[in-house]
Amino acid sequence: MVKTEILGTDATALTRAADLLRAGSLVAMPTETVYGLAGDAGSDAAVAAIYAAKGRPSFNPLIAHVADMEMAQRLADFPPEALALARAFWPGPLTLVLPLCAGAAVAPRVTAGLPTLAIRMPAHPAARALLREFGGPLAAPSANPSGRISPTEPAHVIDGLGGRIAAVIDGGPCDVGVESTILSVAPDGALRLLRPGGIGAEKILEHTGLTLPAPEAQAEKIEAPGQMLSHYAPRGQVRLNVTDPRPDEVLLAFGPSDSRYSLSQTGDLAEAAANLFRRLHEMDRDGIERIAVAPVPETGIGRAINDRLRRAAAPRD
Ligand code: TXA
Ligand code: MG
């Protein structure tokens, strides 16, 4: 056990965080999507410690977070389509899976031995300042024990990983609330959606003219290797698309409702995404055993919400 320090977002605190990272320790940092568990992406020992702290299977690769395009292009090759996506959405909740550059300074464990690297430039000011101060890429999965609900507040990080990591930077609640959209871009520019997330497919088309093949049209169903069916699991059982909860169920509402737990009273999808993991953490804390979730529309960020809910509801072993 270590004592997990709670750091602020002022310059002194971020210098302390960068020093801890340089020493190979792990620091949870706020991003606009969820809190990330950051470690030096160039250090095999730091990256091994990330897998150990989360209890994450070693075949599930990590995202390298970067401060700027220069740092990104030292790590991966950017076909023109990837440059267009980066220009439109970075910094922001988009992760690109790209061919790893020869000699890129990332520990092999970051990619779990794959020839591709997932890269993201986060928008949260504290994450950006930390990356600049550290001066190199930070490997950062979501800062939760593997398979559990992702953290959108510092208290969630402490609940899951307190005593196992050196520090948490308290940047308040995350704005977006669901993880980044992950797209792979092949050397010939072909795109695949590996994980729905903070940026909807509609927006990608609107801003870049690039279209994503419909999931049915993908020859084989390729997913990010970490997209296990059961994930984001609260302790209670979860039933989806419920309009009439049973007497023994508690409703997680979407739209006007008198339930104690609501994703958005006004039926706003961005608000629902920001509240999703927070409400699931609350229902866990309150010991709710049966959670009935109201239907959420499958458009824009609603796809990411439904993806996370399906995994939260999936059978566990
Ligand atoms: O919003 C986010 O993306 C957050 C914040 C902290 O940045 N991070 C996050 O990391 O969600 P994580 O580790 O929970 O999810 C990363 C996903 C995993 O499903 C992993 O399998 C996939 O990215 N991934 C990483 N590298 C990959 C690669 N080379 N090819 C395909 N999938 C990859
Ligand atoms: Mg995760």
mmCIF file of N, CA and C in Angstrom, residues 83 135 167 182 229 264 289 310:
data_model
loop_
_atom_site.group_PDB
_atom_site.id
_atom_site.type_symbol
_atom_site.label_atom_id
_atom_site.label_comp_id
_atom_site.label_asym_id
_atom_site.label_seq_id
_atom_site.Cartn_x
_atom_site.Cartn_y
_atom_site.Cartn_z
ATOM 1 N N LEU A 83 -4.486 12.676 -40.638
ATOM 2 C CA LEU A 83 -4.167 14.093 -40.419
ATOM 3 C C LEU A 83 -5.436 14.930 -40.416
ATOM 4 N N GLY A 135 6.757 16.150 -20.874
ATOM 5 C CA GLY A 135 7.571 16.255 -22.090
ATOM 6 C C GLY A 135 7.629 15.010 -22.957
ATOM 7 N N ALA A 167 -0.608 9.080 -6.984
ATOM 8 C CA ALA A 167 -1.343 10.339 -6.850
ATOM 9 C C ALA A 167 -2.544 10.406 -7.778
ATOM 10 N N ILE A 182 -12.817 5.433 -30.797
ATOM 11 C CA ILE A 182 -11.564 4.886 -31.349
ATOM 12 C C ILE A 182 -11.771 4.508 -32.806
ATOM 13 N N LEU A 229 -16.984 -8.303 -23.539
ATOM 14 C CA LEU A 229 -18.424 -8.105 -23.460
ATOM 15 C C LEU A 229 -18.828 -7.569 -22.083
ATOM 16 N N SER A 264 -30.760 12.151 -17.651
ATOM 17 C CA SER A 264 -31.076 13.527 -18.036
ATOM 18 C C SER A 264 -32.585 13.702 -17.986
ATOM 19 N N GLU A 289 -29.638 -3.433 -6.148
ATOM 20 C CA GLU A 289 -29.339 -4.775 -6.668
ATOM 21 C C GLU A 289 -29.859 -5.015 -8.069
ATOM 22 N N ARG A 310 -24.807 -1.831 -22.679
ATOM 23 C CA ARG A 310 -24.879 -3.250 -23.065
ATOM 24 C C ARG A 310 -23.811 -4.049 -22.338
#
